[in-house]
Tab-separated table of C-alpha atoms in Angstrom:
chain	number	residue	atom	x	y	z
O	105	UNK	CA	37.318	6.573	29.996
O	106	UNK	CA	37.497	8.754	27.180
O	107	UNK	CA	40.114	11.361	26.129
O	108	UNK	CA	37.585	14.270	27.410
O	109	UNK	CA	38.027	13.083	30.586
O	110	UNK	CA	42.260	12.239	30.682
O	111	UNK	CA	42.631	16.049	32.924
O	112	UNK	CA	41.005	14.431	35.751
O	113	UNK	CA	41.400	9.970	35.561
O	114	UNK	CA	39.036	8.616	37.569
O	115	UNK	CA	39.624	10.315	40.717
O	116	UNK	CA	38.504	14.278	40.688
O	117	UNK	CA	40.053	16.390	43.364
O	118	UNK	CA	39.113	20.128	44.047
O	119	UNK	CA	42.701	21.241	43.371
O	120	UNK	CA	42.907	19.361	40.355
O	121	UNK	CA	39.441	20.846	39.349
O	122	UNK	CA	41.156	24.480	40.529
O	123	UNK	CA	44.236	24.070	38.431
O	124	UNK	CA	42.551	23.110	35.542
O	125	UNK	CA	39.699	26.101	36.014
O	126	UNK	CA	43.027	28.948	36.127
O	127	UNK	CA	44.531	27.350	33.161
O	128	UNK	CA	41.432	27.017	30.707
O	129	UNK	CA	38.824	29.517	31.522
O	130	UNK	CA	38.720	32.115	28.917
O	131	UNK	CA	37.555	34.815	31.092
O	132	UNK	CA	40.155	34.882	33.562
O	133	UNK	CA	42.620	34.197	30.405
O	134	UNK	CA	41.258	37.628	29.218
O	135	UNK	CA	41.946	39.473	32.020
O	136	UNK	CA	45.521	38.022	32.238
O	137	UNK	CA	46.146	39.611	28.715
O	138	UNK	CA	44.049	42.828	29.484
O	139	UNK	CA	46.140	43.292	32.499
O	140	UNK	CA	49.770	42.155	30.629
O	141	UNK	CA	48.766	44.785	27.496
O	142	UNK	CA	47.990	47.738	29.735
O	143	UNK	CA	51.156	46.589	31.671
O	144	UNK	CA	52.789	47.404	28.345
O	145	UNK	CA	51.058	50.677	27.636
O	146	UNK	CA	53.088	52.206	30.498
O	147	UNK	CA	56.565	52.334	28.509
O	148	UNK	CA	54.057	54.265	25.359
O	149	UNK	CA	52.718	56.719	27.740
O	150	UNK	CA	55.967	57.723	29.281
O	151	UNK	CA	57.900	58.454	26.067
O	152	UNK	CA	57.893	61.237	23.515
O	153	UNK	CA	55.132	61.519	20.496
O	154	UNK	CA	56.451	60.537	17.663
O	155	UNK	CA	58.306	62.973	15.484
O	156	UNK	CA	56.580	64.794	12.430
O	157	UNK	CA	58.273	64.640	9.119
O	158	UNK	CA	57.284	67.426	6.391
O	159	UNK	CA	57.724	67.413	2.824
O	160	UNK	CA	57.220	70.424	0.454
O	161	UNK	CA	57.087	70.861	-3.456
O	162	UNK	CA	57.009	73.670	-5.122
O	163	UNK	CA	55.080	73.575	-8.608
O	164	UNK	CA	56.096	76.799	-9.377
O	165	UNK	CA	59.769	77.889	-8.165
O	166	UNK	CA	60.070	80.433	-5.408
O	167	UNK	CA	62.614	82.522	-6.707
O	168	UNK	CA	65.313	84.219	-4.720
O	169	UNK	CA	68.767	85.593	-4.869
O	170	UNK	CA	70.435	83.022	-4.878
O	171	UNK	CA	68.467	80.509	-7.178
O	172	UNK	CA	64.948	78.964	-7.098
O	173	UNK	CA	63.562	77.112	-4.216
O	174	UNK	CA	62.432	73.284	-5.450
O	175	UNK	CA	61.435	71.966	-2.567
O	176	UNK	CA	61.328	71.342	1.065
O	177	UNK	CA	62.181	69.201	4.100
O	178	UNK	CA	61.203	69.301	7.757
O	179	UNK	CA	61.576	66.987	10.879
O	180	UNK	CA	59.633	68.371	14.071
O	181	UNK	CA	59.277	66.888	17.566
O	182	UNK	CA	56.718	67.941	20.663
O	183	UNK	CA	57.751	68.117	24.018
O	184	UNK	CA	54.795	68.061	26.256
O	185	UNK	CA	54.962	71.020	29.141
O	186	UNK	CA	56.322	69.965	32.425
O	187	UNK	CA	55.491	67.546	34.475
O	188	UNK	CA	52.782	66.109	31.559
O	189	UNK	CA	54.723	62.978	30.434
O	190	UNK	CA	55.374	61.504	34.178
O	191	UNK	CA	51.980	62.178	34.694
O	192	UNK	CA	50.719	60.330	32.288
O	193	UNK	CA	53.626	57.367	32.845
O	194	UNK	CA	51.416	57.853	36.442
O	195	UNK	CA	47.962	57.573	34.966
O	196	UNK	CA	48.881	54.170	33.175
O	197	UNK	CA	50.970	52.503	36.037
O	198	UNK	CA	47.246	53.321	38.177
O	199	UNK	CA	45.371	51.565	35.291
O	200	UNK	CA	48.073	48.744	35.028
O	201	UNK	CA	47.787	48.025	38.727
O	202	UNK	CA	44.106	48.370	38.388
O	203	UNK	CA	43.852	45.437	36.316
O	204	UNK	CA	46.132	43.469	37.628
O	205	UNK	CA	43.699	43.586	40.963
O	206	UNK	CA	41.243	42.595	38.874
O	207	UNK	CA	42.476	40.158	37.059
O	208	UNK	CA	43.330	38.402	40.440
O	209	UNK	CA	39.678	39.441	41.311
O	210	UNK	CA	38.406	37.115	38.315
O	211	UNK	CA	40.643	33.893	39.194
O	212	UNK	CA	39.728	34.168	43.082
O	213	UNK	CA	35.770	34.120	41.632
O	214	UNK	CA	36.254	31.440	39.729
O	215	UNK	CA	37.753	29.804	42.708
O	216	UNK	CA	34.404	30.006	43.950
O	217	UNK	CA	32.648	28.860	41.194
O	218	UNK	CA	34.484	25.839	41.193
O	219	UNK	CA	34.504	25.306	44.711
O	220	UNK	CA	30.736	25.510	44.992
O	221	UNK	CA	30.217	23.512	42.150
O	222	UNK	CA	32.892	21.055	43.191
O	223	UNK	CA	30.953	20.676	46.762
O	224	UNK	CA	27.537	20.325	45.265
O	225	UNK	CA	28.605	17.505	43.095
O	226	UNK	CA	30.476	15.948	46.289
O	227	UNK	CA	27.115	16.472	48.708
O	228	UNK	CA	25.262	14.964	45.427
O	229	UNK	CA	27.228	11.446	45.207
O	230	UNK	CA	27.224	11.396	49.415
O	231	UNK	CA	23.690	11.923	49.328
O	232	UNK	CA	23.254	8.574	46.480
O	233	UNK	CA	25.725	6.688	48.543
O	234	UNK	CA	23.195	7.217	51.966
O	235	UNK	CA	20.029	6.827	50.467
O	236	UNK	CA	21.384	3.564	48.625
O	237	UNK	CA	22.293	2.364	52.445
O	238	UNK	CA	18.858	3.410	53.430
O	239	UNK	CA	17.515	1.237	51.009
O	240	UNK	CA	19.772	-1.519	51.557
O	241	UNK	CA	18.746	-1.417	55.128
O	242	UNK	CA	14.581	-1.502	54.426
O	243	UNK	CA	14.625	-4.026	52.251
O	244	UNK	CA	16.382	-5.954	54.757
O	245	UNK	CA	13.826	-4.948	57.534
O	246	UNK	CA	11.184	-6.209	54.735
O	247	UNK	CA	12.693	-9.373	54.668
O	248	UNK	CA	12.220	-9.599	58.701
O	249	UNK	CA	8.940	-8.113	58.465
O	250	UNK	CA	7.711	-11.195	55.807
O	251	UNK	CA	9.475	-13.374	58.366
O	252	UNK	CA	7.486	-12.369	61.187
O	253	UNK	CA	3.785	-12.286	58.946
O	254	UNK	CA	4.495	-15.771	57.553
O	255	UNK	CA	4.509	-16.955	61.228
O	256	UNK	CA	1.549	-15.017	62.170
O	257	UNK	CA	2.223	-11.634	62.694
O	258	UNK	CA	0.565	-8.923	61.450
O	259	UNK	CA	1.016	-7.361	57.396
O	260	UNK	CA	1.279	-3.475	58.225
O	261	UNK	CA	4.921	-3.918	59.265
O	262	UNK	CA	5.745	-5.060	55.696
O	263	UNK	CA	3.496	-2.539	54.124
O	264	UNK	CA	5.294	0.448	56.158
O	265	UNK	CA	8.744	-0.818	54.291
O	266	UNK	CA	7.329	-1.382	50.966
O	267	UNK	CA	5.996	2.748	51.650
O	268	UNK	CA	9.024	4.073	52.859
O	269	UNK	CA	11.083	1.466	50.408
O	270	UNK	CA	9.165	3.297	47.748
O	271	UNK	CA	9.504	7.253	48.845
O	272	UNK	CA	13.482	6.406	49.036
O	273	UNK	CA	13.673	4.631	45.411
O	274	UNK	CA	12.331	7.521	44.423
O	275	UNK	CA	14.215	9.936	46.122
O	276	UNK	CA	17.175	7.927	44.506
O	277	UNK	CA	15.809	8.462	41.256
O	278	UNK	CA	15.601	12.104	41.620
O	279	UNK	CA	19.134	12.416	42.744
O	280	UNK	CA	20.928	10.410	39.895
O	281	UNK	CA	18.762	12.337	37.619
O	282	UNK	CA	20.216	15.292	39.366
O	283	UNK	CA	24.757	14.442	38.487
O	284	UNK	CA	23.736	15.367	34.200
O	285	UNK	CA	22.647	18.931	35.464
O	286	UNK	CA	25.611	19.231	38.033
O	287	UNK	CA	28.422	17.822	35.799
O	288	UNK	CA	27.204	20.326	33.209
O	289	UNK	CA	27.433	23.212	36.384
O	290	UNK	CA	31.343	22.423	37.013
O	291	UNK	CA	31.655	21.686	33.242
O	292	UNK	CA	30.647	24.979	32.386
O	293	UNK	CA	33.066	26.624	35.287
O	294	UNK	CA	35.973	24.657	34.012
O	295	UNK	CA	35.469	25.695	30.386
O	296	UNK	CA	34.407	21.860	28.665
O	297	UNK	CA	31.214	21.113	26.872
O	298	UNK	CA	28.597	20.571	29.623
O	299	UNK	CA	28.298	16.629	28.454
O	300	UNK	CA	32.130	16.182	28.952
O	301	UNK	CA	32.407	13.366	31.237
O	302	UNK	CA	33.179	13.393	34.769
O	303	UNK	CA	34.263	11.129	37.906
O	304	UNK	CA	32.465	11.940	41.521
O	305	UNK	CA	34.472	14.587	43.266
O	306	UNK	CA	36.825	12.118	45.491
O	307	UNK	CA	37.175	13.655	48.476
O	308	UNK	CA	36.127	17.082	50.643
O	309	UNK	CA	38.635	18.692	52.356
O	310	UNK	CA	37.864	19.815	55.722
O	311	UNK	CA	39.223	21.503	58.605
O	312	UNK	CA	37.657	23.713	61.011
O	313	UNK	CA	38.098	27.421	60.309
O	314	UNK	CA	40.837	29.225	62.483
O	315	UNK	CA	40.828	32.720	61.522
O	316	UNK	CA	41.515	36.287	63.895
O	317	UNK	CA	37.939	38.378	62.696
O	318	UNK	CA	39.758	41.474	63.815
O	319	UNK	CA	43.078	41.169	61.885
O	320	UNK	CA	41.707	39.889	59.061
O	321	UNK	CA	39.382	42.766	58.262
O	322	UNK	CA	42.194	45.142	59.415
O	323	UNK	CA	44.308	43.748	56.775
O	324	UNK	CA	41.641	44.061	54.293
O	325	UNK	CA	43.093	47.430	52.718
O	326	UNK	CA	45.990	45.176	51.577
O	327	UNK	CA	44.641	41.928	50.655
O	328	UNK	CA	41.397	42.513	48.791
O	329	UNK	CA	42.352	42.513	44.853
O	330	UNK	CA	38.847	44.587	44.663
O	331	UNK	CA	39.510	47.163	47.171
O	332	UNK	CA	43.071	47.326	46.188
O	333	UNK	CA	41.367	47.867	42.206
O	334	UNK	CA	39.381	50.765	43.417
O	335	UNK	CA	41.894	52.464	45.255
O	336	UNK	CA	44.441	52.200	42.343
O	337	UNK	CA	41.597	53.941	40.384
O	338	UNK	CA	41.369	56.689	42.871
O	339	UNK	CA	44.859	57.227	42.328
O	340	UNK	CA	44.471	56.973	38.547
O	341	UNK	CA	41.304	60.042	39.148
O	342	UNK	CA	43.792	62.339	40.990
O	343	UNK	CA	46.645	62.151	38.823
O	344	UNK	CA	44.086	62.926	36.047
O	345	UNK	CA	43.063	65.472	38.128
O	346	UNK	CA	46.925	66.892	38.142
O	347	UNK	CA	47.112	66.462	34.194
O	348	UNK	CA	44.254	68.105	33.968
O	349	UNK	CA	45.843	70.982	35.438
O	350	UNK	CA	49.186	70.542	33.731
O	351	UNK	CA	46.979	71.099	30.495
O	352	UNK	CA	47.118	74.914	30.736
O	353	UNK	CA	50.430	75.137	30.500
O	354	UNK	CA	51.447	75.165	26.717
O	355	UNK	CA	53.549	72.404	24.712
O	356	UNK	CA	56.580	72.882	22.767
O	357	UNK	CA	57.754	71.998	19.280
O	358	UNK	CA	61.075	71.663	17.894
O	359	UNK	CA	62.180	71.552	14.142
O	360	UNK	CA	64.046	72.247	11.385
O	361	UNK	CA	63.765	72.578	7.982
O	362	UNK	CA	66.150	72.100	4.533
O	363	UNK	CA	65.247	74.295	1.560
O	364	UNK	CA	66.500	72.570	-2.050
O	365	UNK	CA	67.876	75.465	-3.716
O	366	UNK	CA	68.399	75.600	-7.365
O	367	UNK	CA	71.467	77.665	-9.265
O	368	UNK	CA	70.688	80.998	-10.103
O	369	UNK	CA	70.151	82.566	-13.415
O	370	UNK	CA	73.350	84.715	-12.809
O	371	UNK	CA	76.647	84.064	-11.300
O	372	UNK	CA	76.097	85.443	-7.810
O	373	UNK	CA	77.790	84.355	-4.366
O	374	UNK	CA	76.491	81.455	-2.525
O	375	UNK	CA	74.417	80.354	-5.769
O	376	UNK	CA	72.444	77.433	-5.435
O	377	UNK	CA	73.159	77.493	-1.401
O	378	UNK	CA	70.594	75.121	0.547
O	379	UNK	CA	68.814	77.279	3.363
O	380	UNK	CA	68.816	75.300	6.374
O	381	UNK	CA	65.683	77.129	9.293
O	382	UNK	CA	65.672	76.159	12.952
O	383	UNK	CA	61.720	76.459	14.086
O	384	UNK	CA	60.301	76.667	17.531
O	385	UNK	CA	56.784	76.365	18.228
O	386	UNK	CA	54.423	77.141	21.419
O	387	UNK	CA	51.317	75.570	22.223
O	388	UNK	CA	48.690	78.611	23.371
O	389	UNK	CA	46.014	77.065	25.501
O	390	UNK	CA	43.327	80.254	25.436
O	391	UNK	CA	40.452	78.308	25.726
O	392	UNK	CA	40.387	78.857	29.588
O	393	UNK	CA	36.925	77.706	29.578
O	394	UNK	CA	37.495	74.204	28.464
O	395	UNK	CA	40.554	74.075	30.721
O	396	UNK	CA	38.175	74.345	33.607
O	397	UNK	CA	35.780	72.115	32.231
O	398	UNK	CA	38.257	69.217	31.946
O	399	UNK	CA	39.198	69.899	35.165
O	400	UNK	CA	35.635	69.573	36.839
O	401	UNK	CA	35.094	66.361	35.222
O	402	UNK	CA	38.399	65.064	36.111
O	403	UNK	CA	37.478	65.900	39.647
O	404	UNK	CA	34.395	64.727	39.655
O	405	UNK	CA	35.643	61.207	38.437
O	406	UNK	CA	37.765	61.291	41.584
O	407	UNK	CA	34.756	62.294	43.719
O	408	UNK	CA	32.600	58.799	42.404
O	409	UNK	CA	36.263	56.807	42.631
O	410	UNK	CA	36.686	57.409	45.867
O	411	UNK	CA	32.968	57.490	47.190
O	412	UNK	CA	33.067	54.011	45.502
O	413	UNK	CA	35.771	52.692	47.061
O	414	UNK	CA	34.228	53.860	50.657
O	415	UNK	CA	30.720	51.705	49.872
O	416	UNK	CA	32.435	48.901	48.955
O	417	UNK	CA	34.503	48.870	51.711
O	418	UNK	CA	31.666	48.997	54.158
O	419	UNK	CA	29.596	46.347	52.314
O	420	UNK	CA	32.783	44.253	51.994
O	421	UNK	CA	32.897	44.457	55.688
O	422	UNK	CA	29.722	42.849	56.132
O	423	UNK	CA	29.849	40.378	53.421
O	424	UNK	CA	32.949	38.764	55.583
O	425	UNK	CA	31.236	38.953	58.967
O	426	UNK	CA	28.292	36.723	57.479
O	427	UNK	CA	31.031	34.855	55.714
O	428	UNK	CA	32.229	33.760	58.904
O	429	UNK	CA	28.984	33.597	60.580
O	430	UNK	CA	28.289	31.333	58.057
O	431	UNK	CA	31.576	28.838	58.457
O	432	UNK	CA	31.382	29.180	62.180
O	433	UNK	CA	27.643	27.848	61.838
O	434	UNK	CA	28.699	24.969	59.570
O	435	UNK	CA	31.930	24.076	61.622
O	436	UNK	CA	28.939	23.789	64.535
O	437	UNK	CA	26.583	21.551	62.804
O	438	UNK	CA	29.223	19.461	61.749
O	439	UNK	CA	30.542	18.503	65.234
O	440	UNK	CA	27.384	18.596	66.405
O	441	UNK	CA	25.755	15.944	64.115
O	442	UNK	CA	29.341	13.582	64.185
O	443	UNK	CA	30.149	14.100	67.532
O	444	UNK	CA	26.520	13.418	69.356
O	445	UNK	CA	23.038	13.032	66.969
O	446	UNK	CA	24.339	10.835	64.745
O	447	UNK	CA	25.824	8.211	66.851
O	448	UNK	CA	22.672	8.750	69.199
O	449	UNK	CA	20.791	8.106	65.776
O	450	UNK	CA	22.677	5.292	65.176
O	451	UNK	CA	21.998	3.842	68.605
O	452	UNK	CA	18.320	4.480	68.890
O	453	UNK	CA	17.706	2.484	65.196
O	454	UNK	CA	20.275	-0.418	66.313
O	455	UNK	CA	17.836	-0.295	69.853
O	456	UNK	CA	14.776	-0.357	68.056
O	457	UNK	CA	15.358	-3.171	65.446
O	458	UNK	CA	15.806	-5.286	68.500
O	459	UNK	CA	13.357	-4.393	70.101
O	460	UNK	CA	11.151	-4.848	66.852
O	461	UNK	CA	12.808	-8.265	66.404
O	462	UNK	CA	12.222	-9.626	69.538
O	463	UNK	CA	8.457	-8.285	69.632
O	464	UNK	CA	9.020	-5.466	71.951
O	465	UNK	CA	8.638	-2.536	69.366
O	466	UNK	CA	6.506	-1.126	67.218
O	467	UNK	CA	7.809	-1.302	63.362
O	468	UNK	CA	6.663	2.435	62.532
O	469	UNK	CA	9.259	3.121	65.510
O	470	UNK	CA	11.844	1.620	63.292
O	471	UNK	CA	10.562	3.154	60.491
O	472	UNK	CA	11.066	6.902	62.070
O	473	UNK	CA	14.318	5.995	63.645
O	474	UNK	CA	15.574	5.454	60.159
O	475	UNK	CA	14.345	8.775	58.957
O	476	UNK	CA	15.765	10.479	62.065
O	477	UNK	CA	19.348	9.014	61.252
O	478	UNK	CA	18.775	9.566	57.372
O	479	UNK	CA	18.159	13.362	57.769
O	480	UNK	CA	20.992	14.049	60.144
O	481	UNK	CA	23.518	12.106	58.138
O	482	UNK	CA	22.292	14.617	54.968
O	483	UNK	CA	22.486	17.382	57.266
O	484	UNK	CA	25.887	16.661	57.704
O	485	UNK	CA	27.392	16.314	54.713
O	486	UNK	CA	24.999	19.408	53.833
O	487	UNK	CA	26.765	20.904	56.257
O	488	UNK	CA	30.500	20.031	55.125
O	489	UNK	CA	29.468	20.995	51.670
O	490	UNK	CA	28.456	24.223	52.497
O	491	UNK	CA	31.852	24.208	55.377
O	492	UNK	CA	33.909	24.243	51.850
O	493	UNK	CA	31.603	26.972	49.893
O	494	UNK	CA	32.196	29.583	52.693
O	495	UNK	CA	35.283	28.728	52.659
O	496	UNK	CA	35.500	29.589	48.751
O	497	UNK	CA	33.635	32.397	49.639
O	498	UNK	CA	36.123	34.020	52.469
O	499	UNK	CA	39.057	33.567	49.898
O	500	UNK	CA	37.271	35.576	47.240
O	501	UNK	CA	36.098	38.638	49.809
O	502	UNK	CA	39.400	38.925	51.327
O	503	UNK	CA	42.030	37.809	48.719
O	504	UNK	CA	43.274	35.642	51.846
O	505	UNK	CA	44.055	31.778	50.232
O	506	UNK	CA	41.714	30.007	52.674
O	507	UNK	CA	41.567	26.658	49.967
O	508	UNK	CA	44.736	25.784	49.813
O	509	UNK	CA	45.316	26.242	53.688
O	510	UNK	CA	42.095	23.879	53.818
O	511	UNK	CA	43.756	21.493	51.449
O	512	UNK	CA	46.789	20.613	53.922
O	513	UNK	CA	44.306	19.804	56.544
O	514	UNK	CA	42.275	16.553	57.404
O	515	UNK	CA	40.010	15.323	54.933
O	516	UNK	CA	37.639	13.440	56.556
């Protein structure tokens, strides 16, 4: 196999497919460095601005007592009013967070990507392997039916085969045309060119779903990275909301300044003495009308932040009861068609070919028999495929692992 494929071997497993998804997908890369540089933003926003150094020459020589003034130095340093700097240490430990929760927003959706993508590619190569059987088993049912018209039977049993041989070769042919546009699918999710070659997904993991409905949106508030995002962002609005308030109290400034003094023309005390001058300055913020303006729109970002937050909590909600729904439906069909229609299936074609062989049975009997078993074993790995996407699915609504828990279960 070639180098493009060394990640995965020949055998591709979804956890293997997961791993390498977190560790090469740009996007969630991205947000792993958004979220890491506002992470460092918080030690900027907590400390002081950065001093002011002033520099003064004079091209024509202030003269004073005590000799001419050459130039000037100065060193000043702003103090924000109280209570501004913690706020804004506030304001960036809220956006921080915020993106953290995101960031683990973006690797539990590519979870899913990969996961769905990993499942259709599995329900794919089961669906080749049962349609190959199906063929297997109609060409063998030709054979008898040849048998049976050489010694004097009739020729529409063999004609019936060579029909339904022909609508399964091409059903064949339309799902190995099918893997190039599927490998490209979990390509793409896992970051390689969309030719990069791939082995069939292995295995599925399975294992019915065991989860308390009631605790699990309870615990919602805590474990949803995108609820979690949202609510940090509230908390980001109202501190604004504070700052915004803080803003009408003034700033201070600090400094201090060093005169170069030259000698003076006559022989006078302290001649050519450096002035040193302390300087404080205030901040005076008049403009009351802006004040309140920044205010209102601070408080109205709050307003959306938080009236966000409450939608998506109640669609959120419903997203996980259909989730569940959904799981609960496949964990049904999948006992149902293992436990009792497919060994019934089984049974009724295994019935009819002796009866068919031993002259008792219609072959179109035989031929529906083997449709009957052919749709419900599709239905059931349909069913296991989409068992594993819901799965996917839960993790990414509730921020709950439900893949690797899945992973440590059967895998039938």
């Amino acid at each position: 196999m070639s180098a493009m494929a060394d990640p995965f071997g020949t055998n591709l497993t979804l956890r293997a497919a997961l791993d390498y998804g977190a560790e090469n997908n740009p996007k969630v890369q991205a947000a792993y460095h958004q979220w890491k540089g506002f992470e460092e933003n918080i030690a900027v926003q907590k400390g002081l601005p950065d001093p002011t150094f002033t520099y003064g020459y004079y091209f024509e020589s202030v003269e004073t007592r005590v000799g001419p003034q050459n130039q000037r130095f100065g060193l000043t340093q702003k103090f924000p009013g109280f209570g501004k700097r913690s706020l804004q240490k506030s304001i960036a430990t809220d956006l921080s967070a915020a993106i953290g929760e995101r960031y683990k927003q973006e690797k539990l959706n590519l979870d899913f990507s990969i996961t769905k993508a990993y499942a259709e590619l599995y329900y794919l190569k089961r669906s080749i392997d049962i349609t190959t059987d199906r063929i297997r088993l109609i060409q063998d049912l030709e054979r008898v039916a040849l048998t049976r018209y050489k010694a004097g039977a009739s020729l529409a049993p063999s004609l019936q085969a060579q029909v339904e041989l022909g609508r399964l070769e091409d059903r064949l042919s339309s799902l190995n045309d099918l893997r190039e546009p599927q490998v490209a699918r979990l390509n793409a999710t896992l970051n390689r060119p969309s030719n990069a070659p791939l082995p069939w997904p292995s295995s599925l993991p399975y294992s019915a779903i065991k989860v308390d409905q009631t605790i699990l949106l309870k615990e919602l508030n805590r474990t949803s990275p995108e609820l979690s995002a949202l609510a940090h962002q509230v908390e980001q609005d109202s501190h604004k909301v504070q700052l915004a308030k803080r803003e009408r109290l003034p700033d201070f400034t600090l400094g201090v300044q060093y005169i170069d003094t030259g000698d003076a023309a006559m022989a006078v005390n302290d001649s050519g003495k450096d002035a040193i001058i302390g300087t404080v300055g205030i901040s005076l913020p008049l403009w009351f009308g802006k004040n309140r303006a920044r205010i209102a729109s601070a408080d109205y970002q709050r307003t959306a932040a938080r009236l966000t937050l409450e939608n998506r909590a109640q669609t959120l909600d419903a997203d996980i009861q259909q989730a569940l729904y959904q799981l609960r439906d496949a964990d049904r069909k999948i006992n149902l068609y293992q436990e009792s229609l497919i060994p019934k299936a089984e049974q009724s074609l295994e019935l009819n070919r002796k009866g068919y062989e031993a002259g008792n049975m219609e072959f179109i009997n035989l031929i529906d028999a083997e449709r009957i078993l052919l749709e419900f074993e599709l239905s059931y790995e349909r069913a296991r495929a989409d068992h594993l996407k819901y799965r996917a699915e839960l993790s990414k609504l509730t921020g709950t692992d439900f893949l690797t828990a899945i992973e440590k279960g059967n895998d039938e």
